[in-house]
GROMACS .gro file of C-alpha atoms in nm:
model
  207
    1ASN     CA    1  -3.675  -1.301   0.975
    2THR     CA    2  -3.881  -1.037   0.796
    3VAL     CA    3  -3.752  -0.766   0.564
    4ARG     CA    4  -3.845  -0.397   0.601
    5GLU     CA    5  -3.844  -0.168   0.298
    6GLU     CA    6  -3.953   0.196   0.318
    7GLY     CA    7  -4.162   0.133   0.628
    8ARG     CA    8  -4.346  -0.177   0.505
    9VAL     CA    9  -4.287  -0.534   0.612
   10LEU     CA   10  -4.196  -0.773   0.332
   11GLY     CA   11  -4.247  -1.147   0.315
   12PRO     CA   12  -4.068  -1.345   0.588
   13LYS     CA   13  -3.794  -1.587   0.498
   14PRO     CA   14  -3.949  -1.936   0.516
   15LEU     CA   15  -3.668  -2.094   0.719
   16PRO     CA   16  -3.521  -1.887   1.007
   17VAL     CA   17  -3.142  -1.923   1.010
   18ALA     CA   18  -2.830  -1.767   1.158
   19ASP     CA   19  -2.461  -1.769   1.058
   20VAL     CA   20  -2.539  -1.706   0.690
   21SER     CA   21  -2.445  -1.463   0.417
   22ALA     CA   22  -2.652  -1.337   0.125
   23ALA     CA   23  -2.563  -1.232  -0.229
   24THR     CA   24  -2.748  -1.069  -0.518
   25LEU     CA   25  -2.744  -1.237  -0.856
   26GLY     CA   26  -2.964  -1.159  -1.156
   27GLY     CA   27  -3.197  -0.939  -0.951
   28LEU     CA   28  -3.255  -1.206  -0.686
   29ILE     CA   29  -3.114  -1.244  -0.334
   30TYR     CA   30  -2.964  -1.585  -0.257
   31VAL     CA   31  -2.930  -1.713   0.102
   32PRO     CA   32  -2.758  -2.055   0.120
   33GLY     CA   33  -2.760  -2.283   0.423
   34GLY     CA   34  -2.732  -2.158   0.779
   35ARG     CA   35  -2.791  -2.272   1.135
   36THR     CA   36  -3.156  -2.332   1.224
   37GLN     CA   37  -3.334  -2.255   1.551
   38SER     CA   38  -3.272  -2.614   1.665
   39GLY     CA   39  -2.896  -2.571   1.613
   40GLU     CA   40  -2.880  -2.798   1.310
   41VAL     CA   41  -2.707  -2.688   0.990
   42THR     CA   42  -2.911  -2.688   0.669
   43ALA     CA   43  -2.826  -2.720   0.301
   44ARG     CA   44  -3.139  -2.532   0.186
   45LEU     CA   45  -3.095  -2.253  -0.069
   46GLU     CA   46  -3.367  -1.990  -0.038
   47VAL     CA   47  -3.405  -1.711  -0.293
   48TYR     CA   48  -3.592  -1.382  -0.255
   49ASP     CA   49  -3.744  -1.193  -0.547
   50PRO     CA   50  -3.774  -0.828  -0.433
   51ARG     CA   51  -3.983  -0.730  -0.736
   52HIS     CA   52  -4.264  -0.965  -0.638
   53ASP     CA   53  -4.190  -0.997  -0.265
   54GLU     CA   54  -4.169  -1.375  -0.301
   55TRP     CA   55  -3.941  -1.642  -0.155
   56GLY     CA   56  -3.859  -1.966  -0.332
   57GLN     CA   57  -3.618  -2.257  -0.314
   58ARG     CA   58  -3.348  -2.369  -0.551
   59ALA     CA   59  -3.117  -2.671  -0.559
   60PRO     CA   60  -2.972  -2.730  -0.210
   61LEU     CA   61  -2.604  -2.705  -0.130
   62PRO     CA   62  -2.412  -3.032  -0.177
   63MET     CA   63  -2.337  -3.017   0.197
   64ALA     CA   64  -2.518  -2.852   0.487
   65LEU     CA   65  -2.318  -2.539   0.572
   66SER     CA   66  -2.316  -2.227   0.787
   67GLU     CA   67  -2.044  -1.969   0.860
   68TYR     CA   68  -1.917  -1.985   0.502
   69ALA     CA   69  -1.773  -1.703   0.287
   70VAL     CA   70  -1.968  -1.609  -0.025
   71ALA     CA   71  -1.887  -1.418  -0.344
   72VAL     CA   72  -2.049  -1.356  -0.682
   73PHE     CA   73  -1.829  -1.382  -0.991
   74GLU     CA   74  -1.934  -1.373  -1.358
   75GLY     CA   75  -2.294  -1.467  -1.291
   76LYS     CA   76  -2.226  -1.750  -1.048
   77LEU     CA   77  -2.239  -1.785  -0.669
   78TYR     CA   78  -1.929  -1.915  -0.489
   79VAL     CA   79  -1.939  -2.058  -0.135
   80PHE     CA   80  -1.610  -2.117   0.047
   81GLY     CA   81  -1.551  -2.326   0.358
   82GLY     CA   82  -1.781  -2.300   0.659
   83TRP     CA   83  -1.913  -2.518   0.939
   84ASN     CA   84  -2.093  -2.844   0.847
   85GLY     CA   85  -2.230  -2.918   1.193
   86SER     CA   86  -1.927  -3.105   1.320
   87ALA     CA   87  -1.615  -2.942   1.170
   88TYR     CA   88  -1.482  -2.649   0.972
   89VAL     CA   89  -1.438  -2.753   0.608
   90ALA     CA   90  -1.233  -2.648   0.305
   91SER     CA   91  -1.498  -2.699   0.036
   92THR     CA   92  -1.544  -2.471  -0.264
   93TYR     CA   93  -1.888  -2.486  -0.427
   94VAL     CA   94  -2.019  -2.286  -0.721
   95TYR     CA   95  -2.386  -2.239  -0.807
   96ASP     CA   96  -2.502  -2.177  -1.164
   97PRO     CA   97  -2.847  -2.012  -1.158
   98ASP     CA   98  -2.908  -2.089  -1.526
   99ARG     CA   99  -2.885  -2.462  -1.456
  100ASP     CA  100  -3.000  -2.447  -1.093
  101ALA     CA  101  -2.706  -2.671  -1.011
  102TRP     CA  102  -2.404  -2.680  -0.780
  103SER     CA  103  -2.059  -2.811  -0.867
  104GLU     CA  104  -1.748  -2.864  -0.658
  105ARG     CA  105  -1.424  -2.684  -0.733
  106THR     CA  106  -1.071  -2.706  -0.590
  107ARG     CA  107  -1.082  -2.698  -0.212
  108LEU     CA  108  -0.946  -2.416   0.002
  109PRO     CA  109  -0.590  -2.477   0.119
  110THR     CA  110  -0.703  -2.390   0.474
  111PRO     CA  111  -1.025  -2.530   0.627
  112ARG     CA  112  -1.209  -2.247   0.803
  113GLY     CA  113  -1.530  -2.064   0.870
  114LEU     CA  114  -1.637  -1.704   0.930
  115ALA     CA  115  -1.391  -1.583   0.666
  116GLY     CA  116  -1.458  -1.295   0.428
  117ALA     CA  117  -1.454  -1.309   0.048
  118ALA     CA  118  -1.412  -1.026  -0.203
  119VAL     CA  119  -1.376  -1.004  -0.581
  120SER     CA  120  -1.112  -0.793  -0.750
  121GLY     CA  121  -1.040  -0.826  -1.120
  122ASP     CA  122  -1.056  -1.190  -1.224
  123ARG     CA  123  -0.987  -1.330  -0.877
  124ILE     CA  124  -1.163  -1.402  -0.550
  125TYR     CA  125  -0.980  -1.334  -0.223
  126VAL     CA  126  -1.077  -1.536   0.086
  127ILE     CA  127  -0.940  -1.371   0.398
  128GLY     CA  128  -0.921  -1.454   0.768
  129GLY     CA  129  -1.168  -1.676   0.948
  130THR     CA  130  -1.139  -1.929   1.226
  131ASP     CA  131  -1.040  -2.293   1.257
  132GLY     CA  132  -1.243  -2.327   1.576
  133GLU     CA  133  -0.950  -2.264   1.806
  134LYS     CA  134  -0.809  -1.933   1.686
  135ASN     CA  135  -0.868  -1.648   1.445
  136LEU     CA  136  -0.660  -1.686   1.129
  137THR     CA  137  -0.435  -1.452   0.932
  138VAL     CA  138  -0.477  -1.651   0.611
  139ASN     CA  139  -0.508  -1.461   0.280
  140GLU     CA  140  -0.571  -1.695  -0.012
  141VAL     CA  141  -0.658  -1.600  -0.370
  142TYR     CA  142  -0.859  -1.805  -0.619
  143PRO     CA  143  -0.877  -1.745  -0.997
  144PRO     CA  144  -1.194  -1.929  -1.114
  145ALA     CA  145  -1.080  -1.940  -1.478
  146GLU     CA  146  -0.769  -2.136  -1.382
  147ASP     CA  147  -0.955  -2.405  -1.188
  148ALA     CA  148  -1.017  -2.602  -1.507
  149LEU     CA  149  -0.642  -2.635  -1.562
  150ASP     CA  150  -0.417  -2.896  -1.407
  151GLY     CA  151  -0.253  -2.802  -1.079
  152GLN     CA  152  -0.347  -2.600  -0.774
  153PRO     CA  153  -0.524  -2.270  -0.858
  154TRP     CA  154  -0.511  -2.132  -0.503
  155ARG     CA  155  -0.218  -1.914  -0.394
  156MET     CA  156  -0.113  -1.788  -0.054
  157LEU     CA  157  -0.062  -1.413  -0.028
  158ALA     CA  158   0.066  -1.180   0.245
  159PRO     CA  159  -0.115  -1.276   0.567
  160LEU     CA  160  -0.323  -1.038   0.774
  161PRO     CA  161  -0.118  -0.865   1.047
  162ASP     CA  162  -0.360  -1.010   1.301
  163GLY     CA  163  -0.606  -1.299   1.309
  164ARG     CA  164  -0.964  -1.196   1.232
  165SER     CA  165  -1.298  -1.363   1.175
  166ARG     CA  166  -1.648  -1.221   1.110
  167ALA     CA  167  -1.487  -0.915   0.947
  168GLY     CA  168  -1.637  -0.703   0.673
  169VAL     CA  169  -1.435  -0.766   0.355
  170VAL     CA  170  -1.482  -0.577   0.027
  171GLY     CA  171  -1.284  -0.523  -0.293
  172LEU     CA  172  -1.238  -0.169  -0.424
  173ALA     CA  173  -1.018  -0.040  -0.709
  174GLY     CA  174  -0.727  -0.281  -0.676
  175THR     CA  175  -0.748  -0.306  -0.299
  176ILE     CA  176  -0.924  -0.521  -0.039
  177HIS     CA  177  -1.061  -0.353   0.274
  178VAL     CA  178  -1.108  -0.545   0.600
  179VAL     CA  179  -1.311  -0.377   0.873
  180GLY     CA  180  -1.399  -0.496   1.222
  181GLY     CA  181  -1.456  -0.860   1.304
  182ASP     CA  182  -1.403  -1.084   1.602
  183LEU     CA  183  -1.063  -0.950   1.703
  184SER     CA  184  -0.825  -1.093   1.959
  185ASP     CA  185  -0.737  -0.727   2.029
  186PRO     CA  186  -1.029  -0.479   1.988
  187SER     CA  187  -0.783  -0.192   1.938
  188GLN     CA  188  -0.667  -0.333   1.605
  189PRO     CA  189  -0.747  -0.093   1.317
  190PRO     CA  190  -0.924  -0.151   0.985
  191LEU     CA  191  -0.687  -0.269   0.713
  192VAL     CA  192  -0.638  -0.222   0.342
  193TYR     CA  193  -0.459  -0.474   0.123
  194ASP     CA  194  -0.275  -0.344  -0.184
  195ILE     CA  195  -0.306  -0.625  -0.438
  196ALA     CA  196  -0.023  -0.508  -0.665
  197GLU     CA  197   0.218  -0.466  -0.372
  198ASP     CA  198   0.092  -0.772  -0.178
  199ARG     CA  199   0.098  -0.556   0.133
  200TRP     CA  200  -0.132  -0.470   0.425
  201GLN     CA  201  -0.152  -0.138   0.603
  202PRO     CA  202  -0.386   0.013   0.866
  203ILE     CA  203  -0.640   0.278   0.775
  204GLN     CA  204  -0.841   0.527   0.979
  205ARG     CA  205  -1.076   0.372   1.232
  206PRO     CA  206  -1.448   0.449   1.181
  207PRO     CA  207  -1.614   0.662   1.452
   0.00000   0.00000   0.00000
């Protein structure tokens, strides 16, 4: 639970947790929720300031969550789905650091955890995950600017060729890359999603 930087140990995170993600925003590192050593799920939001090697707390999540997907978009932190201690959920929460406040947005079409999220252009892509019984092929896109309008902002896109959870997901130059994860078949290759073509294809496997 400590951080090492250039050979020196930095301040330990106050609350040890697993099944979390972290994101940088305004020079700070945000770590929402997680599963504690006792197995309970927490709503605590802890924030690390690397310039001063200090941890602090901000407004807690509206719901205790672990195994969520996280993305940063236009200065705000988005948390999608996850495990609330009893079920996989479809919640969408957004954190505004200027107000130190969370708000709820339109829910995911598919409840899930251990998905990946990536930003490309003006949209956030939430890909894969698990519903607790199987790995999912779901590929759903969310345009934050359209959530204030009437109707459903989420759209379903071309599904993954295979169900994956715990994968590395990143946006890059009009594409989304998916690497590794908890695969039903370990021989499955990394994938790249062409946003314009709405199409997946395999790419070279890392060594």
